[in-house]
Amino acid sequence: MAPKQKTPKVTRNPDLVRGVGKYSRSKMYHKRGLWAIKAKNGGVFPKHDKKPADAAPAEKPPKFYPADDVKKPLVNKRIPKPTKLRANITPGTVLIILAGRFKGKRVVFLKQLTSGLLLVTGPFKINGVPLRRVNQSYVIATSTKVDLSGLNVDKFVDKYFAKQVEKNKKKGEGEFFEAEKEEKNVLPTEKKDDQKTVDACLLKSIEAVPDLKTYLAARFSLKAGMKPHELVF
């Protein structure tokens, strides 16, 4: 098929000589209908607002690019959700710790902290477990409960358990070769008093129930022939 012939563009004001048009400026004003446009807008040509100019880049792009692709860190848009507490764990429930330093110990659950961790205690006077935070994934909830009436645990938050970071002091030439004595971490007096206050309140409730003190002091363990899936806690 032969290509379609494009209609040649015809100028409204053809040149008589190069640079000299056939019609005058005033003639073209009427021929183009500019008078009608002006009449519609009250004798003034319509003005259009200029488009906003694109913002200039803050940094000039480099002329050369690295041979290897530079990985950009992805923006983390994840919003953390509050940890849901298991239905069988309520304030006063006796829990069995399954991992860590106090594995097998029975503790009393006091409250859930903002971080989602559980605030528990032995009490310390019965089984040596102080006020500490535990992940609910590493505990078994029992049917035994302790009365927490009269116990105020509002002051215990995640910041309460934060470690105090001390700056390392620069050693001199003489101290560098001398054997330094290791300083033991001493528990602040305030935290000791808090533990005694919590223990005193819990001991009143525990001693009111027969054999509960012995139950909390005993360590949980599995023996030969015991089937964990058949145990009722």
Tab-separated table of C-alpha atoms in Angstrom:
chain	number	residue	atom	x	y	z
A	1	MET	CA	0.000	0.000	0.000
A	2	ALA	CA	1.178	3.452	-0.868
A	3	PRO	CA	1.796	5.697	2.160
A	4	LYS	CA	-0.917	8.184	2.911
A	5	GLN	CA	-0.078	11.687	1.755
A	6	LYS	CA	0.009	14.191	4.580
A	7	THR	CA	-1.942	17.418	3.998
A	8	PRO	CA	0.615	20.229	3.644
A	9	LYS	CA	0.306	22.981	6.245
A	10	VAL	CA	-0.969	26.248	4.757
A	11	THR	CA	0.104	29.490	6.405
A	12	ARG	CA	-2.571	32.115	6.969
A	13	ASN	CA	-0.105	34.840	6.054
A	14	PRO	CA	2.038	33.575	3.153
A	15	ASP	CA	5.320	35.362	2.445
A	16	LEU	CA	5.441	37.605	-0.640
A	17	VAL	CA	9.159	37.988	-0.181
A	18	ARG	CA	11.251	36.307	2.458
A	19	GLY	CA	10.334	38.041	5.749
A	20	VAL	CA	7.469	40.128	4.280
A	21	GLY	CA	3.927	38.775	4.770
A	22	LYS	CA	1.000	39.201	2.402
A	23	TYR	CA	-1.292	40.652	5.096
A	24	SER	CA	-0.568	43.450	7.513
A	25	ARG	CA	-0.488	43.101	11.304
A	26	SER	CA	-3.952	44.628	11.757
A	27	LYS	CA	-5.404	42.446	9.001
A	28	MET	CA	-4.064	39.302	10.703
A	29	TYR	CA	-5.524	40.528	14.007
A	30	HIS	CA	-9.030	40.311	12.491
A	31	LYS	CA	-8.308	37.221	10.418
A	32	ARG	CA	-7.168	35.200	13.460
A	33	GLY	CA	-10.234	36.222	15.457
A	34	LEU	CA	-8.257	37.802	18.268
A	35	TRP	CA	-10.834	40.565	18.514
A	36	ALA	CA	-13.535	38.018	19.447
A	37	ILE	CA	-11.359	36.520	22.216
A	38	LYS	CA	-10.688	39.965	23.611
A	39	ALA	CA	-14.393	40.886	23.478
A	40	LYS	CA	-15.353	37.772	25.489
A	41	ASN	CA	-12.954	38.709	28.327
A	42	GLY	CA	-14.023	42.327	28.715
A	43	GLY	CA	-11.521	43.846	26.292
A	44	VAL	CA	-8.495	42.057	27.842
A	45	PHE	CA	-6.685	38.939	26.699
A	46	PRO	CA	-7.074	36.032	29.185
A	47	LYS	CA	-4.037	35.373	31.387
A	48	HIS	CA	-3.045	31.879	32.466
A	49	ASP	CA	-1.095	31.183	35.651
A	50	LYS	CA	2.356	29.817	35.108
A	51	LYS	CA	2.975	26.213	36.067
A	52	PRO	CA	5.012	25.871	39.281
A	53	ALA	CA	8.637	25.226	38.444
A	54	ASP	CA	10.107	21.887	39.558
A	55	ALA	CA	12.137	22.159	42.746
A	56	ALA	CA	15.857	22.167	42.055
A	57	PRO	CA	17.649	19.093	43.430
A	58	ALA	CA	19.416	19.768	46.709
A	59	GLU	CA	22.527	17.872	45.655
A	60	LYS	CA	24.037	17.829	42.229
A	61	PRO	CA	23.974	14.284	40.805
A	62	PRO	CA	27.431	12.749	40.391
A	63	LYS	CA	28.936	12.464	36.928
A	64	PHE	CA	30.303	8.992	37.625
A	65	TYR	CA	28.585	6.050	39.261
A	66	PRO	CA	30.221	3.206	41.217
A	67	ALA	CA	30.799	-0.046	39.358
A	68	ASP	CA	29.023	-2.062	42.072
A	69	ASP	CA	25.449	-1.361	43.126
A	70	VAL	CA	25.239	0.307	46.530
A	71	LYS	CA	22.442	-1.251	48.563
A	72	LYS	CA	20.150	1.231	50.266
A	73	PRO	CA	18.667	0.201	53.616
A	74	LEU	CA	14.932	-0.430	53.443
A	75	VAL	CA	12.704	1.799	55.536
A	76	ASN	CA	11.078	-0.177	58.345
A	77	LYS	CA	7.399	0.808	58.336
A	78	ARG	CA	6.386	-1.907	60.799
A	79	ILE	CA	4.331	-0.650	63.733
A	80	PRO	CA	4.833	-2.899	66.786
A	81	LYS	CA	1.625	-4.247	68.275
A	82	PRO	CA	1.205	-4.787	72.038
A	83	THR	CA	1.870	-8.394	73.081
A	84	LYS	CA	-1.319	-10.294	73.804
A	85	LEU	CA	-1.347	-11.951	77.221
A	86	ARG	CA	-2.389	-15.596	77.396
A	87	ALA	CA	-5.887	-16.090	78.780
A	88	ASN	CA	-4.738	-18.453	81.563
A	89	ILE	CA	-2.191	-15.931	82.944
A	90	THR	CA	-3.804	-13.435	85.330
A	91	PRO	CA	-2.314	-11.403	88.216
A	92	GLY	CA	-1.545	-13.789	91.075
A	93	THR	CA	-1.157	-16.908	88.906
A	94	VAL	CA	1.708	-19.219	89.873
A	95	LEU	CA	3.988	-19.865	86.878
A	96	ILE	CA	6.728	-22.419	86.260
A	97	ILE	CA	9.848	-21.015	84.567
A	98	LEU	CA	11.144	-23.328	81.819
A	99	ALA	CA	14.472	-21.715	80.874
A	100	GLY	CA	17.251	-19.546	82.237
A	101	ARG	CA	18.917	-19.195	85.595
A	102	PHE	CA	15.758	-20.037	87.571
A	103	LYS	CA	14.655	-22.985	85.421
A	104	GLY	CA	12.062	-25.138	87.214
A	105	LYS	CA	11.262	-22.499	89.862
A	106	ARG	CA	7.703	-21.543	90.688
A	107	VAL	CA	7.002	-17.809	90.680
A	108	VAL	CA	4.045	-15.472	91.200
A	109	PHE	CA	2.907	-13.349	88.251
A	110	LEU	CA	2.363	-9.688	89.224
A	111	LYS	CA	1.587	-7.814	85.980
A	112	GLN	CA	2.450	-7.447	82.267
A	113	LEU	CA	4.855	-4.631	81.384
A	114	THR	CA	4.689	-2.315	78.361
A	115	SER	CA	7.339	-4.375	76.537
A	116	GLY	CA	5.085	-7.456	76.760
A	117	LEU	CA	7.290	-9.205	79.335
A	118	LEU	CA	5.849	-10.596	82.582
A	119	LEU	CA	6.823	-9.179	85.966
A	120	VAL	CA	7.311	-12.085	88.391
A	121	THR	CA	8.842	-12.803	91.798
A	122	GLY	CA	9.468	-15.958	93.884
A	123	PRO	CA	8.993	-14.395	96.410
A	124	PHE	CA	12.726	-14.031	97.039
A	125	LYS	CA	12.427	-15.059	100.695
A	126	ILE	CA	10.883	-18.441	99.736
A	127	ASN	CA	12.757	-19.662	96.633
A	128	GLY	CA	15.358	-16.984	95.868
A	129	VAL	CA	13.697	-15.582	92.705
A	130	PRO	CA	13.825	-11.746	92.813
A	131	LEU	CA	11.657	-9.270	90.934
A	132	ARG	CA	12.435	-9.958	87.291
A	133	ARG	CA	11.021	-9.929	83.761
A	134	VAL	CA	10.171	-13.180	81.945
A	135	ASN	CA	8.912	-13.910	78.437
A	136	GLN	CA	5.553	-15.674	78.518
A	137	SER	CA	6.842	-18.190	75.934
A	138	TYR	CA	9.078	-19.700	78.628
A	139	VAL	CA	6.525	-20.246	81.398
A	140	ILE	CA	3.772	-22.745	82.198
A	141	ALA	CA	0.669	-21.318	83.870
A	142	THR	CA	-0.723	-23.377	86.747
A	143	SER	CA	-4.192	-23.361	88.288
A	144	THR	CA	-2.771	-22.138	91.629
A	145	LYS	CA	-3.295	-18.471	92.463
A	146	VAL	CA	-2.043	-16.084	95.130
A	147	ASP	CA	-4.110	-13.172	96.484
A	148	LEU	CA	-2.437	-9.849	95.515
A	149	SER	CA	-4.806	-7.524	97.388
A	150	GLY	CA	-2.922	-4.630	98.978
A	151	LEU	CA	0.136	-4.995	96.685
A	152	ASN	CA	1.044	-1.920	94.610
A	153	VAL	CA	3.283	-2.646	91.583
A	154	ASP	CA	2.787	0.615	89.635
A	155	LYS	CA	6.405	1.735	90.104
A	156	PHE	CA	7.791	-1.369	88.380
A	157	VAL	CA	8.229	-0.532	84.690
A	158	ASP	CA	10.774	-1.559	82.034
A	159	LYS	CA	13.101	1.339	82.939
A	160	TYR	CA	13.313	-0.026	86.488
A	161	PHE	CA	15.283	-3.028	85.184
A	162	ALA	CA	17.590	-1.072	82.848
A	163	LYS	CA	21.324	-1.494	83.472
A	164	GLN	CA	23.414	1.530	84.385
A	165	VAL	CA	26.121	2.012	81.748
A	166	GLU	CA	29.420	3.281	83.133
A	167	LYS	CA	32.104	4.869	80.995
A	168	ASN	CA	35.428	3.025	80.872
A	169	LYS	CA	38.165	5.024	82.558
A	170	LYS	CA	41.477	5.344	80.744
A	171	LYS	CA	44.265	3.497	82.489
A	172	GLY	CA	47.671	5.034	83.111
A	173	GLU	CA	50.965	3.337	82.346
A	174	GLY	CA	51.354	2.055	85.887
A	175	GLU	CA	47.756	0.832	86.203
A	176	PHE	CA	47.918	-1.001	82.877
A	177	PHE	CA	50.373	-3.609	84.185
A	178	GLU	CA	48.855	-3.885	87.671
A	179	ALA	CA	46.209	-6.555	88.273
A	180	GLU	CA	42.969	-4.744	89.015
A	181	LYS	CA	40.410	-6.105	91.415
A	182	GLU	CA	37.117	-6.961	89.756
A	183	GLU	CA	34.331	-4.856	91.157
A	184	LYS	CA	31.188	-6.828	91.886
A	185	ASN	CA	27.830	-5.400	90.865
A	186	VAL	CA	26.206	-4.246	94.087
A	187	LEU	CA	22.400	-4.096	94.120
A	188	PRO	CA	21.133	-0.614	95.093
A	189	THR	CA	19.543	-0.304	98.540
A	190	GLU	CA	16.349	1.030	96.938
A	191	LYS	CA	15.815	-2.194	94.971
A	192	LYS	CA	16.463	-4.292	98.080
A	193	ASP	CA	13.800	-2.347	99.960
A	194	ASP	CA	11.348	-2.784	97.067
A	195	GLN	CA	11.914	-6.551	97.132
A	196	LYS	CA	11.306	-6.700	100.903
A	197	THR	CA	8.079	-4.690	100.538
A	198	VAL	CA	6.733	-7.012	97.813
A	199	ASP	CA	7.797	-10.143	99.728
A	200	ALA	CA	6.142	-8.968	102.956
A	201	CYS	CA	2.791	-8.449	101.196
A	202	LEU	CA	2.950	-11.787	99.351
A	203	LEU	CA	4.037	-13.801	102.394
A	204	LYS	CA	0.857	-12.794	104.254
A	205	SER	CA	-1.301	-14.238	101.438
A	206	ILE	CA	0.890	-17.341	100.965
A	207	GLU	CA	1.039	-18.291	104.646
A	208	ALA	CA	-2.748	-18.034	104.860
A	209	VAL	CA	-3.045	-21.002	102.429
A	210	PRO	CA	-1.815	-24.372	103.767
A	211	ASP	CA	1.128	-26.039	101.926
A	212	LEU	CA	1.386	-23.139	99.445
A	213	LYS	CA	4.748	-22.020	100.866
A	214	THR	CA	6.172	-25.544	100.436
A	215	TYR	CA	4.721	-25.738	96.904
A	216	LEU	CA	6.452	-22.494	95.844
A	217	ALA	CA	9.756	-23.519	97.428
A	218	ALA	CA	9.842	-26.894	95.560
A	219	ARG	CA	11.486	-27.010	92.136
A	220	PHE	CA	9.497	-28.546	89.264
A	221	SER	CA	11.155	-31.404	87.373
A	222	LEU	CA	10.149	-34.390	85.286
A	223	LYS	CA	10.993	-37.918	86.459
A	224	ALA	CA	11.142	-41.224	84.647
A	225	GLY	CA	7.727	-42.416	83.539
A	226	MET	CA	6.081	-38.975	83.737
A	227	LYS	CA	4.181	-37.896	80.625
A	228	PRO	CA	4.221	-34.098	80.234
A	229	HIS	CA	1.196	-34.024	77.929
A	230	GLU	CA	-0.928	-35.769	80.579
A	231	LEU	CA	0.070	-33.516	83.478
A	232	VAL	CA	-2.458	-31.093	84.896
A	233	PHE	CA	-0.804	-27.980	86.290
